[in-house]
Amino acid sequence: YSFFPGEPRWPERNRDLTYAFDPRNSLTEEVKSVFSRAFVRWAEVIPVTFTRVEVFSISDIRIGFYSGDHGDGEPFDGVMGTLAHAFSPPNGHFHLDGDENWIVSGDVGGDRLLSVTAAVDLESVAVHEIGHLLGLGHSSVQDSIMYPTITTGRRKVDLTSDDVEGVQYLYGPNPNFNGSRSTPPPSTQQRDTGDSGAAGGI
Amino acid sequence: GFYPNSSAIPPDLRRNATENVWNSFMNFTGCHAGMKVNGLYKLKQYFQHFGYIRQTLPKNFTDDFDDILKNAVETYQRNFHLNITGELDELTLKHVVMPRCGVPDIVNGTSTMHNGRRRTYEVSFSGKGPRFHAVKR
């Protein structure tokens, strides 16, 4: 695991983070629930909560799908190539390439291969980018969530010990975290906290 | 677009998904320092974007396989546990063209990705309160 220069993290006084979606994307609830699941995976291991709000402009984390040049100097490049990017704390911007074929699997579960290689699993990318939003850089541990590349057609959403060690270095462990995690996380929880409590395994 | 599952993607969209914007890099397979290859400047721009070539260098790269590119390839191969040859072998390029996150692997010229693991082992005996620090020498 690695960190951004200066090891930025969300300050102690602001660990109950809010997130919202760019209203211009008109996302369905099904798409939004993919991000809820992704946030829960991180919230289970650190004392940080993520709450969805409707006011995009004032939320801590702002999620949007854009194509090509979208004003942050990091234009997207169409299908494949760069899939998404997110900024280190406390910036909170989380951008995804609107030209990708995003798979909103819905049938929650762990890592596996999707049948078609032209697809990108949205939750896999979301879990990775949330790691950046929390302050993690890229890792060279191939199975880790924070490994920069993803094989097309692959679903990779389970945090590895490398990811957990890194994020707990920044925020400490979730007091309710007992070393195991629920799989799958609840999909309909409006307030995404990590205390779903069901046992699971890394 | 969003699809409930991968088989719902229309065939024509699947086809163009294989036209990865980076696929042309595979044409550089076998290239090595000292060569001059048409279009190589694009790969240099790719490595600069992801932090393997300093941002301070001008973006109007040449097509020469120079030391700048060789160093970038070696660092990339080290980060991704590939054979560190400094040459554009097929495995390295297959990795380069994989879809990925847009955040650079190297920020401000420091690559911590490969050895980012901290040397301080933090052992937490409780969810809160003081933590026991141990430093490995």
Short mmCIF file of C-alpha atoms in Angstrom, two decimals:
data_model
loop_
_atom_site.label_atom_id
_atom_site.label_comp_id
_atom_site.label_asym_id
_atom_site.label_seq_id
_atom_site.Cartn_x
_atom_site.Cartn_y
_atom_site.Cartn_z
CA TYR A 1 0.00 0.00 0.00
CA SER A 2 1.11 3.60 -0.42
CA PHE A 3 -0.14 7.09 0.29
CA PHE A 4 -0.23 10.42 -1.45
CA PRO A 5 2.61 12.82 -0.62
CA GLY A 6 2.05 14.22 2.87
CA GLU A 7 -0.29 11.30 3.70
CA PRO A 8 -3.46 13.40 3.46
CA ARG A 9 -6.55 11.98 5.22
CA TRP A 10 -9.92 13.28 6.33
CA PRO A 11 -9.52 15.18 9.60
CA GLU A 12 -10.70 13.69 12.91
CA ARG A 13 -13.52 16.23 13.12
CA ASN A 14 -14.87 15.15 9.75
CA ARG A 15 -15.12 11.36 9.58
CA ASP A 16 -18.88 11.24 8.95
CA LEU A 17 -18.59 11.86 5.24
CA THR A 18 -21.43 12.62 2.85
CA TYR A 19 -21.57 11.72 -0.83
CA ALA A 20 -23.84 12.74 -3.67
CA PHE A 21 -24.24 12.14 -7.37
CA ASP A 22 -24.13 14.74 -10.12
CA PRO A 23 -27.83 15.35 -10.86
CA ARG A 24 -26.99 15.83 -14.53
CA ASN A 25 -26.28 12.07 -14.79
CA SER A 26 -29.84 11.15 -13.71
CA LEU A 27 -28.55 7.87 -12.32
CA THR A 28 -30.93 5.07 -11.41
CA GLU A 29 -31.23 3.74 -7.89
CA GLU A 30 -29.64 0.54 -9.09
CA VAL A 31 -26.50 2.38 -10.18
CA LYS A 32 -26.40 4.42 -6.96
CA SER A 33 -26.72 1.27 -4.85
CA VAL A 34 -23.50 -0.05 -6.39
CA PHE A 35 -21.65 2.87 -4.80
CA SER A 36 -23.45 2.31 -1.48
CA ARG A 37 -22.11 -1.24 -1.42
CA ALA A 38 -18.62 0.00 -2.28
CA PHE A 39 -18.62 2.57 0.54
CA VAL A 40 -19.76 -0.05 3.05
CA ARG A 41 -16.74 -2.22 2.24
CA TRP A 42 -14.39 0.54 3.46
CA ALA A 43 -16.64 1.70 6.32
CA GLU A 44 -16.47 -1.79 7.82
CA VAL A 45 -12.75 -1.55 8.50
CA ILE A 46 -12.27 2.08 9.58
CA PRO A 47 -14.16 4.51 11.86
CA VAL A 48 -15.50 6.51 8.97
CA THR A 49 -19.13 6.64 7.86
CA PHE A 50 -20.55 7.52 4.47
CA THR A 51 -24.01 9.00 4.17
CA ARG A 52 -25.74 9.66 0.86
CA VAL A 53 -27.20 13.13 0.50
CA GLU A 54 -29.03 14.77 -2.34
CA VAL A 55 -27.27 18.15 -2.50
CA PHE A 56 -24.33 17.56 -4.82
CA SER A 57 -22.56 20.89 -4.35
CA ILE A 58 -22.08 20.66 -0.61
CA SER A 59 -21.36 16.97 -0.14
CA ASP A 60 -17.87 15.84 0.90
CA ILE A 61 -17.64 13.39 -2.01
CA ARG A 62 -19.05 14.30 -5.40
CA ILE A 63 -19.53 11.47 -7.88
CA GLY A 64 -20.14 12.03 -11.59
CA PHE A 65 -19.88 10.30 -14.97
CA TYR A 66 -18.29 12.41 -17.70
CA SER A 67 -16.92 11.98 -21.21
CA GLY A 68 -13.71 13.34 -22.65
CA ASP A 69 -12.58 16.69 -21.33
CA HIS A 70 -14.63 17.48 -18.23
CA GLY A 71 -12.76 20.43 -16.83
CA ASP A 72 -10.23 19.00 -14.40
CA GLY A 73 -7.32 18.72 -16.80
CA GLU A 74 -7.62 14.94 -16.89
CA PRO A 75 -9.78 14.18 -19.94
CA PHE A 76 -11.25 10.72 -20.29
CA ASP A 77 -10.37 8.72 -23.39
CA GLY A 78 -13.47 6.78 -24.46
CA VAL A 79 -13.95 3.07 -24.08
CA MET A 80 -11.30 1.25 -22.00
CA GLY A 81 -8.01 3.05 -21.31
CA THR A 82 -8.60 5.28 -18.29
CA LEU A 83 -11.77 4.20 -16.47
CA ALA A 84 -12.04 6.69 -13.60
CA HIS A 85 -10.07 8.91 -11.24
CA ALA A 86 -10.55 10.30 -7.78
CA PHE A 87 -8.71 12.89 -5.77
CA SER A 88 -7.00 12.67 -2.39
CA PRO A 89 -8.58 14.04 0.84
CA PRO A 90 -10.21 16.44 1.36
CA ASN A 91 -10.87 17.15 -2.36
CA GLY A 92 -13.63 14.55 -2.73
CA HIS A 93 -14.03 14.62 -6.53
CA PHE A 94 -14.77 11.16 -7.99
CA HIS A 95 -15.11 11.01 -11.80
CA LEU A 96 -15.92 8.02 -13.96
CA ASP A 97 -15.67 7.72 -17.76
CA GLY A 98 -19.23 7.88 -19.08
CA ASP A 99 -18.19 6.09 -22.30
CA GLU A 100 -17.46 2.76 -20.64
CA ASN A 101 -19.81 -0.22 -20.68
CA TRP A 102 -20.47 -0.34 -16.94
CA ILE A 103 -21.79 -3.53 -15.43
CA VAL A 104 -24.19 -2.89 -12.62
CA SER A 105 -24.15 -6.43 -11.42
CA GLY A 106 -26.78 -6.17 -8.75
CA ASP A 107 -26.22 -9.78 -7.85
CA VAL A 108 -23.82 -9.00 -5.12
CA GLY A 109 -20.92 -11.29 -4.42
CA GLY A 110 -17.17 -11.43 -4.35
CA ASP A 111 -14.49 -11.55 -6.97
CA ARG A 112 -15.11 -13.45 -10.21
CA LEU A 113 -14.77 -13.19 -13.98
CA LEU A 114 -17.60 -11.69 -16.04
CA SER A 115 -18.55 -13.45 -19.19
CA VAL A 116 -17.78 -10.65 -21.63
CA THR A 117 -14.42 -8.86 -21.73
CA ALA A 118 -15.83 -5.59 -23.05
CA ALA A 119 -17.42 -4.88 -19.73
CA VAL A 120 -16.12 -3.10 -16.66
CA ASP A 121 -17.56 -3.93 -13.27
CA LEU A 122 -18.71 -0.65 -11.72
CA GLU A 123 -18.41 -1.76 -8.10
CA SER A 124 -14.80 -2.90 -8.64
CA VAL A 125 -13.85 0.55 -9.94
CA ALA A 126 -15.87 2.29 -7.22
CA VAL A 127 -14.15 0.38 -4.40
CA HIS A 128 -10.74 1.26 -5.89
CA GLU A 129 -11.48 4.98 -6.31
CA ILE A 130 -12.93 5.27 -2.79
CA GLY A 131 -9.52 4.06 -1.61
CA HIS A 132 -8.05 7.17 -3.27
CA LEU A 133 -10.72 9.40 -1.74
CA LEU A 134 -9.60 8.07 1.66
CA GLY A 135 -5.93 8.78 0.93
CA LEU A 136 -4.52 5.53 -0.43
CA GLY A 137 -2.19 5.56 -3.43
CA HIS A 138 -1.64 2.63 -5.77
CA SER A 139 -0.24 -0.65 -4.58
CA SER A 140 1.92 -3.16 -6.41
CA VAL A 141 0.19 -6.04 -4.64
CA GLN A 142 -1.60 -7.58 -7.60
CA ASP A 143 -4.65 -8.86 -5.72
CA SER A 144 -5.16 -5.68 -3.77
CA ILE A 145 -8.02 -3.33 -4.57
CA MET A 146 -5.50 -0.51 -4.96
CA TYR A 147 -3.63 -2.22 -7.80
CA PRO A 148 -3.99 0.31 -10.64
CA THR A 149 -5.16 -1.96 -13.48
CA ILE A 150 -8.17 -4.23 -13.79
CA THR A 151 -8.60 -7.10 -16.19
CA THR A 152 -11.63 -6.41 -18.34
CA GLY A 153 -14.46 -8.68 -17.38
CA ARG A 154 -13.19 -9.16 -13.87
CA ARG A 155 -15.03 -8.31 -10.66
CA LYS A 156 -12.69 -7.42 -7.80
CA VAL A 157 -14.39 -5.88 -4.78
CA ASP A 158 -13.05 -7.62 -1.66
CA LEU A 159 -10.52 -5.62 0.34
CA THR A 160 -7.27 -7.51 0.90
CA SER A 161 -5.06 -7.25 3.98
CA ASP A 162 -2.83 -4.84 2.03
CA ASP A 163 -5.77 -2.46 1.54
CA VAL A 164 -6.95 -2.82 5.15
CA GLU A 165 -3.46 -2.27 6.59
CA GLY A 166 -3.00 0.84 4.50
CA VAL A 167 -6.34 2.46 5.30
CA GLN A 168 -6.14 1.54 9.00
CA TYR A 169 -2.72 3.21 9.12
CA LEU A 170 -4.50 6.43 8.13
CA TYR A 171 -7.65 6.11 10.25
CA GLY A 172 -7.18 3.31 12.73
CA PRO A 173 -9.44 0.27 12.85
CA ASN A 174 -13.20 0.41 13.09
CA PRO A 175 -13.87 -0.48 16.77
CA ASN A 176 -16.47 -2.90 15.51
CA PHE A 177 -13.99 -4.44 13.09
CA ASN A 178 -13.05 -7.87 14.37
CA GLY A 179 -10.86 -8.89 11.48
CA SER A 180 -13.61 -10.35 9.45
CA ARG A 181 -16.06 -8.65 7.19
CA SER A 182 -19.58 -9.24 6.03
CA THR A 183 -19.98 -10.42 2.49
CA PRO A 184 -22.11 -9.29 0.82
CA PRO A 185 -22.72 -5.90 2.48
CA PRO A 186 -26.30 -4.75 2.83
CA SER A 187 -27.45 -3.20 -0.43
CA THR A 188 -30.32 -1.01 0.65
CA GLN A 189 -28.87 0.78 3.66
CA GLN A 190 -29.33 4.53 3.26
CA ARG A 191 -26.77 5.34 5.92
CA ASP A 192 -23.73 3.31 5.00
CA THR A 193 -21.98 2.50 8.19
CA GLY A 194 -19.62 -0.33 8.73
CA ASP A 195 -21.50 -1.86 11.58
CA SER A 196 -23.51 -4.35 9.63
CA GLY A 197 -21.74 -6.82 11.84
CA ALA A 198 -22.24 -10.03 9.88
CA ALA A 199 -19.15 -12.20 9.85
CA GLY A 200 -17.20 -12.72 6.66
CA GLY A 201 -13.60 -13.20 5.72
CA ILE A 202 -10.79 -11.34 4.04
CA GLY B 1 -23.88 3.04 -20.51
CA PHE B 2 -25.05 0.86 -17.64
CA TYR B 3 -25.98 -2.78 -18.08
CA PRO B 4 -27.42 -5.22 -15.54
CA ASN B 5 -24.98 -7.81 -16.73
CA SER B 6 -22.38 -8.26 -19.41
CA SER B 7 -24.53 -10.21 -21.83
CA ALA B 8 -26.91 -7.22 -22.03
CA ILE B 9 -24.27 -5.12 -23.83
CA PRO B 10 -25.26 -4.70 -27.50
CA PRO B 11 -22.80 -6.58 -29.81
CA ASP B 12 -21.71 -3.44 -31.67
CA LEU B 13 -20.77 -1.77 -28.37
CA ARG B 14 -18.81 -4.86 -27.38
CA ARG B 15 -16.88 -4.66 -30.62
CA ASN B 16 -15.81 -1.07 -30.24
CA ALA B 17 -14.86 -1.76 -26.64
CA THR B 18 -12.02 -3.85 -27.97
CA GLU B 19 -10.74 -0.76 -29.81
CA ASN B 20 -8.86 0.26 -26.72
CA VAL B 21 -7.32 3.71 -27.17
CA TRP B 22 -3.96 2.25 -26.09
CA ASN B 23 -4.02 -0.84 -28.31
CA SER B 24 -1.68 0.78 -30.83
CA PHE B 25 1.08 0.53 -28.21
CA MET B 26 1.25 -3.20 -28.94
CA ASN B 27 2.95 -2.21 -32.24
CA PHE B 28 6.01 -1.26 -30.18
CA THR B 29 6.61 -4.84 -29.08
CA GLY B 30 10.35 -5.55 -29.17
CA CYS B 31 11.42 -1.92 -29.23
CA HIS B 32 14.44 -1.00 -27.16
CA ALA B 33 16.78 1.88 -26.43
CA GLY B 34 18.44 3.44 -29.46
CA MET B 35 15.52 2.82 -31.81
CA LYS B 36 13.38 5.52 -33.40
CA VAL B 37 9.83 4.35 -33.96
CA ASN B 38 6.90 6.23 -35.40
CA GLY B 39 4.38 7.13 -32.72
CA LEU B 40 6.60 6.28 -29.76
CA TYR B 41 6.00 9.78 -28.41
CA LYS B 42 2.46 8.72 -27.47
CA LEU B 43 3.80 6.03 -25.16
CA LYS B 44 6.03 8.63 -23.54
CA GLN B 45 2.96 10.79 -22.96
CA TYR B 46 1.25 7.77 -21.38
CA PHE B 47 4.20 7.23 -19.02
CA GLN B 48 4.31 10.93 -18.20
CA HIS B 49 0.59 10.93 -17.37
CA PHE B 50 1.02 8.09 -14.92
CA GLY B 51 4.08 9.64 -13.33
CA TYR B 52 6.89 7.57 -14.86
CA ILE B 53 8.29 10.60 -16.72
CA ARG B 54 8.55 13.89 -14.87
CA GLN B 55 5.72 16.33 -15.42
CA THR B 56 8.30 19.09 -15.74
CA LEU B 57 9.53 17.71 -19.06
CA PRO B 58 7.89 19.26 -22.14
CA LYS B 59 5.11 17.13 -23.60
CA ASN B 60 6.40 17.42 -27.18
CA PHE B 61 8.33 14.18 -27.00
CA THR B 62 10.30 12.70 -29.92
CA ASP B 63 9.93 9.17 -31.27
CA ASP B 64 13.38 8.24 -30.00
CA PHE B 65 13.64 5.37 -27.54
CA ASP B 66 15.91 7.41 -25.27
CA ASP B 67 17.09 7.04 -21.67
CA ILE B 68 14.02 8.87 -20.40
CA LEU B 69 11.78 6.19 -21.88
CA LYS B 70 14.10 3.36 -20.84
CA ASN B 71 14.05 4.54 -17.22
CA ALA B 72 10.28 4.90 -17.31
CA VAL B 73 9.87 1.36 -18.67
CA GLU B 74 12.19 -0.07 -16.02
CA THR B 75 10.31 1.67 -13.19
CA TYR B 76 6.99 0.50 -14.64
CA GLN B 77 8.30 -3.08 -14.88
CA ARG B 78 9.51 -2.88 -11.28
CA ASN B 79 6.19 -1.58 -10.01
CA PHE B 80 4.24 -4.35 -11.71
CA HIS B 81 6.64 -7.22 -11.00
CA LEU B 82 7.51 -7.62 -14.66
CA ASN B 83 10.96 -8.57 -15.94
CA ILE B 84 13.05 -5.44 -15.55
CA THR B 85 14.64 -5.18 -19.00
CA GLY B 86 13.96 -1.60 -20.00
CA GLU B 87 12.66 -3.02 -23.27
CA LEU B 88 9.09 -3.07 -24.57
CA ASP B 89 8.47 -6.79 -24.41
CA GLU B 90 5.01 -8.19 -25.12
CA LEU B 91 4.12 -8.85 -21.48
CA THR B 92 4.99 -5.32 -20.46
CA LEU B 93 2.90 -3.85 -23.28
CA LYS B 94 -0.02 -6.17 -22.57
CA HIS B 95 0.01 -4.72 -19.07
CA VAL B 96 0.35 -1.14 -20.31
CA VAL B 97 -2.80 -1.44 -22.43
CA MET B 98 -4.96 -2.82 -19.61
CA PRO B 99 -7.80 -0.55 -18.54
CA ARG B 100 -6.84 1.26 -15.39
CA CYS B 101 -7.36 4.03 -12.90
CA GLY B 102 -6.39 7.51 -14.08
CA VAL B 103 -4.56 8.41 -10.87
CA PRO B 104 -0.77 8.37 -11.43
CA ASP B 105 1.27 5.55 -9.91
CA ILE B 106 4.02 8.01 -9.10
CA VAL B 107 3.26 11.38 -7.58
CA ASN B 108 5.87 14.15 -7.39
CA GLY B 109 8.52 11.84 -8.77
CA THR B 110 8.48 9.43 -5.86
CA SER B 111 7.44 5.87 -6.58
CA THR B 112 6.18 4.35 -3.37
CA MET B 113 3.95 1.86 -5.08
CA HIS B 114 6.50 -0.90 -5.05
CA ASN B 115 7.87 -0.43 -1.60
CA GLY B 116 5.09 1.63 -0.11
CA ARG B 117 4.73 -0.61 2.92
CA ARG B 118 5.68 1.42 5.94
CA ARG B 119 8.47 0.24 8.10
CA THR B 120 6.62 1.12 11.29
CA TYR B 121 4.43 -1.66 12.55
CA GLU B 122 1.45 -0.27 14.35
CA VAL B 123 -0.25 -2.70 16.67
CA SER B 124 -3.63 -1.60 17.97
CA PHE B 125 -4.77 -3.39 21.10
CA SER B 126 -8.10 -1.67 21.08
CA GLY B 127 -10.24 0.26 18.70
CA LYS B 128 -9.42 3.46 20.50
CA GLY B 129 -6.83 4.96 22.76
CA PRO B 130 -3.09 4.71 22.71
CA ARG B 131 -1.39 2.59 20.16
CA PHE B 132 1.76 0.60 20.52
CA HIS B 133 4.36 1.61 17.95
CA ALA B 134 7.09 -0.72 16.92
CA VAL B 135 9.76 0.12 14.39
CA LYS B 136 11.40 -2.59 12.40
CA ARG B 137 15.11 -1.99 11.79
#
